[in-house]
Amino acid sequence: MIQQVYPTVNHPYTFELNKDFNFSAAHFIPSEDAGKCMRTHGHTYFVNLTIVGDALDHNGFLINFSELKRLVHDQFDHYLLNELPQFKDKSPSTEIVAQTIFEIVQAHLNKYDNKPKCVQVYLRETPSSYVVYRPKEIK
Ligand SMILES: [Zn+2]
């Protein structure tokens, strides 16, 4: 699996979990000034999620690692992102994809009694380009 040092987040929580996974998807940026990104093309996106919290569930988990992958991978893998409801009327740029991943993950985490929080989504689109999305406030 990926061995990489990611940017770190300052937070006051006792537990921090990081999950790596990837998915393959196509997209295009629907704008004349996006250059060749206007044409449909594909990426293998590498994701690292950072989840924090003070309380664990009955298994001793902040959140099950495999659940985090399933949440995002099952919705995005081998799709044309522009056709997905999550990107309706949006440009599926790396920034917007990272923000959307955050929203999906945090909405899911909110269902748990131990209240885990997503504090960072790292999304690598190419070997030389990545985006980090962090919520303004940890809620
Ligand atoms: Zn692209």
mmCIF file with all atom_site columns, C-alpha atoms and ligand atoms in Angstrom:
data_model
loop_
_atom_site.group_PDB
_atom_site.id
_atom_site.type_symbol
_atom_site.label_atom_id
_atom_site.label_alt_id
_atom_site.label_comp_id
_atom_site.label_asym_id
_atom_site.label_entity_id
_atom_site.label_seq_id
_atom_site.pdbx_PDB_ins_code
_atom_site.Cartn_x
_atom_site.Cartn_y
_atom_site.Cartn_z
_atom_site.occupancy
_atom_site.B_iso_or_equiv
_atom_site.pdbx_formal_charge
_atom_site.auth_seq_id
_atom_site.auth_comp_id
_atom_site.auth_asym_id
_atom_site.auth_atom_id
_atom_site.pdbx_PDB_model_num
ATOM   1   C  CA . MET A 1 1   ? 0.000   0.000  0.000   1.00 0.00 ? 1   MET A CA 1
ATOM   2   C  CA . ILE A 1 2   ? 0.939   3.639  -0.248  1.00 0.00 ? 2   ILE A CA 1
ATOM   3   C  CA . GLN A 1 3   ? 3.701   4.813  2.054   1.00 0.00 ? 3   GLN A CA 1
ATOM   4   C  CA . GLN A 1 4   ? 3.576   8.558  2.090   1.00 0.00 ? 4   GLN A CA 1
ATOM   5   C  CA . VAL A 1 5   ? 3.855   11.444 4.516   1.00 0.00 ? 5   VAL A CA 1
ATOM   6   C  CA . TYR A 1 6   ? 0.735   13.603 4.420   1.00 0.00 ? 6   TYR A CA 1
ATOM   7   C  CA . PRO A 1 7   ? 0.207   17.153 5.619   1.00 0.00 ? 7   PRO A CA 1
ATOM   8   C  CA . THR A 1 8   ? -0.809  17.143 9.272   1.00 0.00 ? 8   THR A CA 1
ATOM   9   C  CA . VAL A 1 9   ? -3.751  18.851 10.974  1.00 0.00 ? 9   VAL A CA 1
ATOM   10  C  CA . ASN A 1 10  ? -3.622  20.454 14.417  1.00 0.00 ? 10  ASN A CA 1
ATOM   11  C  CA . HIS A 1 11  ? -6.568  19.311 16.512  1.00 0.00 ? 11  HIS A CA 1
ATOM   12  C  CA . PRO A 1 12  ? -7.344  18.770 20.179  1.00 0.00 ? 12  PRO A CA 1
ATOM   13  C  CA . TYR A 1 13  ? -8.556  15.147 19.895  1.00 0.00 ? 13  TYR A CA 1
ATOM   14  C  CA . THR A 1 14  ? -6.883  12.124 21.455  1.00 0.00 ? 14  THR A CA 1
ATOM   15  C  CA . PHE A 1 15  ? -7.369  9.694  18.552  1.00 0.00 ? 15  PHE A CA 1
ATOM   16  C  CA . GLU A 1 16  ? -6.485  10.237 14.915  1.00 0.00 ? 16  GLU A CA 1
ATOM   17  C  CA . LEU A 1 17  ? -7.051  7.664  12.206  1.00 0.00 ? 17  LEU A CA 1
ATOM   18  C  CA . ASN A 1 18  ? -5.874  7.867  8.597   1.00 0.00 ? 18  ASN A CA 1
ATOM   19  C  CA . LYS A 1 19  ? -7.246  5.772  5.759   1.00 0.00 ? 19  LYS A CA 1
ATOM   20  C  CA . ASP A 1 20  ? -5.700  5.447  2.297   1.00 0.00 ? 20  ASP A CA 1
ATOM   21  C  CA . PHE A 1 21  ? -7.546  4.103  -0.709  1.00 0.00 ? 21  PHE A CA 1
ATOM   22  C  CA . ASN A 1 22  ? -7.874  4.847  -4.377  1.00 0.00 ? 22  ASN A CA 1
ATOM   23  C  CA . PHE A 1 23  ? -10.514 4.870  -7.059  1.00 0.00 ? 23  PHE A CA 1
ATOM   24  C  CA . SER A 1 24  ? -10.445 5.224  -10.820 1.00 0.00 ? 24  SER A CA 1
ATOM   25  C  CA . ALA A 1 25  ? -12.790 7.618  -12.538 1.00 0.00 ? 25  ALA A CA 1
ATOM   26  C  CA . ALA A 1 26  ? -13.207 9.799  -15.595 1.00 0.00 ? 26  ALA A CA 1
ATOM   27  C  CA . HIS A 1 27  ? -14.137 13.461 -15.644 1.00 0.00 ? 27  HIS A CA 1
ATOM   28  C  CA . PHE A 1 28  ? -14.010 16.601 -17.717 1.00 0.00 ? 28  PHE A CA 1
ATOM   29  C  CA . ILE A 1 29  ? -14.091 20.264 -16.753 1.00 0.00 ? 29  ILE A CA 1
ATOM   30  C  CA . PRO A 1 30  ? -17.040 21.773 -18.643 1.00 0.00 ? 30  PRO A CA 1
ATOM   31  C  CA . SER A 1 31  ? -15.442 25.113 -19.457 1.00 0.00 ? 31  SER A CA 1
ATOM   32  C  CA . GLU A 1 32  ? -13.702 26.605 -22.502 1.00 0.00 ? 32  GLU A CA 1
ATOM   33  C  CA . ASP A 1 33  ? -10.814 27.958 -20.411 1.00 0.00 ? 33  ASP A CA 1
ATOM   34  C  CA . ALA A 1 34  ? -9.993  24.571 -18.855 1.00 0.00 ? 34  ALA A CA 1
ATOM   35  C  CA . GLY A 1 35  ? -7.757  23.706 -21.821 1.00 0.00 ? 35  GLY A CA 1
ATOM   36  C  CA . LYS A 1 36  ? -7.329  20.016 -22.514 1.00 0.00 ? 36  LYS A CA 1
ATOM   37  C  CA . CYS A 1 37  ? -9.137  19.197 -19.230 1.00 0.00 ? 37  CYS A CA 1
ATOM   38  C  CA . MET A 1 38  ? -12.289 19.989 -21.209 1.00 0.00 ? 38  MET A CA 1
ATOM   39  C  CA . ARG A 1 39  ? -11.911 16.602 -22.877 1.00 0.00 ? 39  ARG A CA 1
ATOM   40  C  CA . THR A 1 40  ? -13.066 13.484 -21.025 1.00 0.00 ? 40  THR A CA 1
ATOM   41  C  CA . HIS A 1 41  ? -10.078 11.765 -19.429 1.00 0.00 ? 41  HIS A CA 1
ATOM   42  C  CA . GLY A 1 42  ? -9.372  9.478  -16.489 1.00 0.00 ? 42  GLY A CA 1
ATOM   43  C  CA . HIS A 1 43  ? -7.383  9.446  -13.269 1.00 0.00 ? 43  HIS A CA 1
ATOM   44  C  CA . THR A 1 44  ? -6.536  7.022  -10.517 1.00 0.00 ? 44  THR A CA 1
ATOM   45  C  CA . TYR A 1 45  ? -7.370  9.218  -7.540  1.00 0.00 ? 45  TYR A CA 1
ATOM   46  C  CA . PHE A 1 46  ? -5.492  8.548  -4.300  1.00 0.00 ? 46  PHE A CA 1
ATOM   47  C  CA . VAL A 1 47  ? -7.380  9.519  -1.169  1.00 0.00 ? 47  VAL A CA 1
ATOM   48  C  CA . ASN A 1 48  ? -6.208  9.912  2.410   1.00 0.00 ? 48  ASN A CA 1
ATOM   49  C  CA . LEU A 1 49  ? -8.878  10.643 5.012   1.00 0.00 ? 49  LEU A CA 1
ATOM   50  C  CA . THR A 1 50  ? -8.032  11.948 8.482   1.00 0.00 ? 50  THR A CA 1
ATOM   51  C  CA . ILE A 1 51  ? -10.639 11.213 11.156  1.00 0.00 ? 51  ILE A CA 1
ATOM   52  C  CA . VAL A 1 52  ? -10.379 12.338 14.783  1.00 0.00 ? 52  VAL A CA 1
ATOM   53  C  CA . GLY A 1 53  ? -12.298 11.905 18.017  1.00 0.00 ? 53  GLY A CA 1
ATOM   54  C  CA . ASP A 1 54  ? -12.114 11.328 21.743  1.00 0.00 ? 54  ASP A CA 1
ATOM   55  C  CA . ALA A 1 55  ? -14.525 8.386  22.036  1.00 0.00 ? 55  ALA A CA 1
ATOM   56  C  CA . LEU A 1 56  ? -14.438 4.882  20.544  1.00 0.00 ? 56  LEU A CA 1
ATOM   57  C  CA . ASP A 1 57  ? -17.327 2.552  19.659  1.00 0.00 ? 57  ASP A CA 1
ATOM   58  C  CA . HIS A 1 58  ? -18.038 -0.862 21.208  1.00 0.00 ? 58  HIS A CA 1
ATOM   59  C  CA . ASN A 1 59  ? -15.345 -2.443 18.970  1.00 0.00 ? 59  ASN A CA 1
ATOM   60  C  CA . GLY A 1 60  ? -12.746 0.053  20.127  1.00 0.00 ? 60  GLY A CA 1
ATOM   61  C  CA . PHE A 1 61  ? -12.934 1.799  16.742  1.00 0.00 ? 61  PHE A CA 1
ATOM   62  C  CA . LEU A 1 62  ? -13.097 5.498  16.010  1.00 0.00 ? 62  LEU A CA 1
ATOM   63  C  CA . ILE A 1 63  ? -14.641 4.301  12.743  1.00 0.00 ? 63  ILE A CA 1
ATOM   64  C  CA . ASN A 1 64  ? -14.195 1.044  10.843  1.00 0.00 ? 64  ASN A CA 1
ATOM   65  C  CA . PHE A 1 65  ? -11.434 1.542  8.214   1.00 0.00 ? 65  PHE A CA 1
ATOM   66  C  CA . SER A 1 66  ? -13.230 -0.531 5.589   1.00 0.00 ? 66  SER A CA 1
ATOM   67  C  CA . GLU A 1 67  ? -16.410 1.491  5.964   1.00 0.00 ? 67  GLU A CA 1
ATOM   68  C  CA . LEU A 1 68  ? -14.542 4.675  5.027   1.00 0.00 ? 68  LEU A CA 1
ATOM   69  C  CA . LYS A 1 69  ? -13.272 3.163  1.802   1.00 0.00 ? 69  LYS A CA 1
ATOM   70  C  CA . ARG A 1 70  ? -16.661 1.690  0.900   1.00 0.00 ? 70  ARG A CA 1
ATOM   71  C  CA . LEU A 1 71  ? -18.423 5.024  1.393   1.00 0.00 ? 71  LEU A CA 1
ATOM   72  C  CA . VAL A 1 72  ? -16.434 6.808  -1.295  1.00 0.00 ? 72  VAL A CA 1
ATOM   73  C  CA . HIS A 1 73  ? -15.096 4.011  -3.492  1.00 0.00 ? 73  HIS A CA 1
ATOM   74  C  CA . ASP A 1 74  ? -18.505 2.452  -4.164  1.00 0.00 ? 74  ASP A CA 1
ATOM   75  C  CA . GLN A 1 75  ? -19.966 5.772  -5.278  1.00 0.00 ? 75  GLN A CA 1
ATOM   76  C  CA . PHE A 1 76  ? -17.110 6.989  -7.497  1.00 0.00 ? 76  PHE A CA 1
ATOM   77  C  CA . ASP A 1 77  ? -15.081 4.023  -8.781  1.00 0.00 ? 77  ASP A CA 1
ATOM   78  C  CA . HIS A 1 78  ? -15.284 3.516  -12.570 1.00 0.00 ? 78  HIS A CA 1
ATOM   79  C  CA . TYR A 1 79  ? -17.820 6.275  -13.145 1.00 0.00 ? 79  TYR A CA 1
ATOM   80  C  CA . LEU A 1 80  ? -17.771 9.421  -15.220 1.00 0.00 ? 80  LEU A CA 1
ATOM   81  C  CA . LEU A 1 81  ? -17.927 11.864 -12.283 1.00 0.00 ? 81  LEU A CA 1
ATOM   82  C  CA . ASN A 1 82  ? -19.816 14.497 -14.319 1.00 0.00 ? 82  ASN A CA 1
ATOM   83  C  CA . GLU A 1 83  ? -22.766 12.086 -14.614 1.00 0.00 ? 83  GLU A CA 1
ATOM   84  C  CA . LEU A 1 84  ? -23.096 11.458 -10.872 1.00 0.00 ? 84  LEU A CA 1
ATOM   85  C  CA . PRO A 1 85  ? -25.810 13.259 -8.877  1.00 0.00 ? 85  PRO A CA 1
ATOM   86  C  CA . GLN A 1 86  ? -23.133 14.498 -6.414  1.00 0.00 ? 86  GLN A CA 1
ATOM   87  C  CA . PHE A 1 87  ? -21.676 16.649 -9.219  1.00 0.00 ? 87  PHE A CA 1
ATOM   88  C  CA . LYS A 1 88  ? -24.892 17.883 -10.773 1.00 0.00 ? 88  LYS A CA 1
ATOM   89  C  CA . ASP A 1 89  ? -24.295 21.506 -11.857 1.00 0.00 ? 89  ASP A CA 1
ATOM   90  C  CA . LYS A 1 90  ? -20.748 21.340 -10.465 1.00 0.00 ? 90  LYS A CA 1
ATOM   91  C  CA . SER A 1 91  ? -17.352 21.064 -12.100 1.00 0.00 ? 91  SER A CA 1
ATOM   92  C  CA . PRO A 1 92  ? -15.693 17.867 -10.805 1.00 0.00 ? 92  PRO A CA 1
ATOM   93  C  CA . SER A 1 93  ? -12.325 19.571 -10.268 1.00 0.00 ? 93  SER A CA 1
ATOM   94  C  CA . THR A 1 94  ? -9.956  18.029 -7.725  1.00 0.00 ? 94  THR A CA 1
ATOM   95  C  CA . GLU A 1 95  ? -11.003 20.735 -5.244  1.00 0.00 ? 95  GLU A CA 1
ATOM   96  C  CA . ILE A 1 96  ? -14.726 20.027 -5.644  1.00 0.00 ? 96  ILE A CA 1
ATOM   97  C  CA . VAL A 1 97  ? -14.194 16.247 -5.551  1.00 0.00 ? 97  VAL A CA 1
ATOM   98  C  CA . ALA A 1 98  ? -12.225 16.634 -2.287  1.00 0.00 ? 98  ALA A CA 1
ATOM   99  C  CA . GLN A 1 99  ? -14.962 18.835 -0.791  1.00 0.00 ? 99  GLN A CA 1
ATOM   100 C  CA . THR A 1 100 ? -17.644 16.367 -1.903  1.00 0.00 ? 100 THR A CA 1
ATOM   101 C  CA . ILE A 1 101 ? -15.739 13.465 -0.332  1.00 0.00 ? 101 ILE A CA 1
ATOM   102 C  CA . PHE A 1 102 ? -15.585 15.463 2.907   1.00 0.00 ? 102 PHE A CA 1
ATOM   103 C  CA . GLU A 1 103 ? -19.363 16.059 2.833   1.00 0.00 ? 103 GLU A CA 1
ATOM   104 C  CA . ILE A 1 104 ? -20.131 12.368 2.179   1.00 0.00 ? 104 ILE A CA 1
ATOM   105 C  CA . VAL A 1 105 ? -17.779 11.191 4.931   1.00 0.00 ? 105 VAL A CA 1
ATOM   106 C  CA . GLN A 1 106 ? -18.861 13.737 7.566   1.00 0.00 ? 106 GLN A CA 1
ATOM   107 C  CA . ALA A 1 107 ? -22.577 13.107 6.904   1.00 0.00 ? 107 ALA A CA 1
ATOM   108 C  CA . HIS A 1 108 ? -21.924 9.412  7.549   1.00 0.00 ? 108 HIS A CA 1
ATOM   109 C  CA . LEU A 1 109 ? -19.820 10.035 10.680  1.00 0.00 ? 109 LEU A CA 1
ATOM   110 C  CA . ASN A 1 110 ? -22.602 12.178 12.146  1.00 0.00 ? 110 ASN A CA 1
ATOM   111 C  CA . LYS A 1 111 ? -24.720 9.010  12.538  1.00 0.00 ? 111 LYS A CA 1
ATOM   112 C  CA . TYR A 1 112 ? -22.353 7.566  15.171  1.00 0.00 ? 112 TYR A CA 1
ATOM   113 C  CA . ASP A 1 113 ? -22.743 8.100  18.906  1.00 0.00 ? 113 ASP A CA 1
ATOM   114 C  CA . ASN A 1 114 ? -18.976 8.503  19.403  1.00 0.00 ? 114 ASN A CA 1
ATOM   115 C  CA . LYS A 1 115 ? -19.065 11.505 16.994  1.00 0.00 ? 115 LYS A CA 1
ATOM   116 C  CA . PRO A 1 116 ? -15.915 11.076 14.885  1.00 0.00 ? 116 PRO A CA 1
ATOM   117 C  CA . LYS A 1 117 ? -14.933 14.105 12.804  1.00 0.00 ? 117 LYS A CA 1
ATOM   118 C  CA . CYS A 1 118 ? -13.267 14.316 9.401   1.00 0.00 ? 118 CYS A CA 1
ATOM   119 C  CA . VAL A 1 119 ? -10.587 17.015 9.588   1.00 0.00 ? 119 VAL A CA 1
ATOM   120 C  CA . GLN A 1 120 ? -8.759  16.495 6.295   1.00 0.00 ? 120 GLN A CA 1
ATOM   121 C  CA . VAL A 1 121 ? -9.305  15.042 2.848   1.00 0.00 ? 121 VAL A CA 1
ATOM   122 C  CA . TYR A 1 122 ? -6.123  14.654 0.818   1.00 0.00 ? 122 TYR A CA 1
ATOM   123 C  CA . LEU A 1 123 ? -6.862  13.927 -2.833  1.00 0.00 ? 123 LEU A CA 1
ATOM   124 C  CA . ARG A 1 124 ? -4.098  13.188 -5.332  1.00 0.00 ? 124 ARG A CA 1
ATOM   125 C  CA . GLU A 1 125 ? -5.175  13.378 -8.964  1.00 0.00 ? 125 GLU A CA 1
ATOM   126 C  CA . THR A 1 126 ? -1.830  12.900 -10.712 1.00 0.00 ? 126 THR A CA 1
ATOM   127 C  CA . PRO A 1 127 ? 1.732   12.081 -9.612  1.00 0.00 ? 127 PRO A CA 1
ATOM   128 C  CA . SER A 1 128 ? 2.418   15.829 -9.403  1.00 0.00 ? 128 SER A CA 1
ATOM   129 C  CA . SER A 1 129 ? -0.941  17.330 -8.323  1.00 0.00 ? 129 SER A CA 1
ATOM   130 C  CA . TYR A 1 130 ? -3.033  17.046 -5.191  1.00 0.00 ? 130 TYR A CA 1
ATOM   131 C  CA . VAL A 1 131 ? -5.543  19.036 -3.176  1.00 0.00 ? 131 VAL A CA 1
ATOM   132 C  CA . VAL A 1 132 ? -6.127  19.172 0.572   1.00 0.00 ? 132 VAL A CA 1
ATOM   133 C  CA . TYR A 1 133 ? -9.598  20.032 1.843   1.00 0.00 ? 133 TYR A CA 1
ATOM   134 C  CA . ARG A 1 134 ? -10.063 20.964 5.501   1.00 0.00 ? 134 ARG A CA 1
ATOM   135 C  CA . PRO A 1 135 ? -13.299 22.206 7.024   1.00 0.00 ? 135 PRO A CA 1
ATOM   136 C  CA . LYS A 1 136 ? -13.057 25.754 8.417   1.00 0.00 ? 136 LYS A CA 1
ATOM   137 C  CA . GLU A 1 137 ? -14.310 24.558 11.790  1.00 0.00 ? 137 GLU A CA 1
ATOM   138 C  CA . ILE A 1 138 ? -14.282 21.102 13.319  1.00 0.00 ? 138 ILE A CA 1
ATOM   139 C  CA . LYS A 1 139 ? -17.907 20.556 14.291  1.00 0.00 ? 139 LYS A CA 1
HETATM 140 ZN ZN . ZN  B 2 .   ? -8.523  15.558 -14.767 1.00 0.00 ? 1   ZN  B ZN 1
#
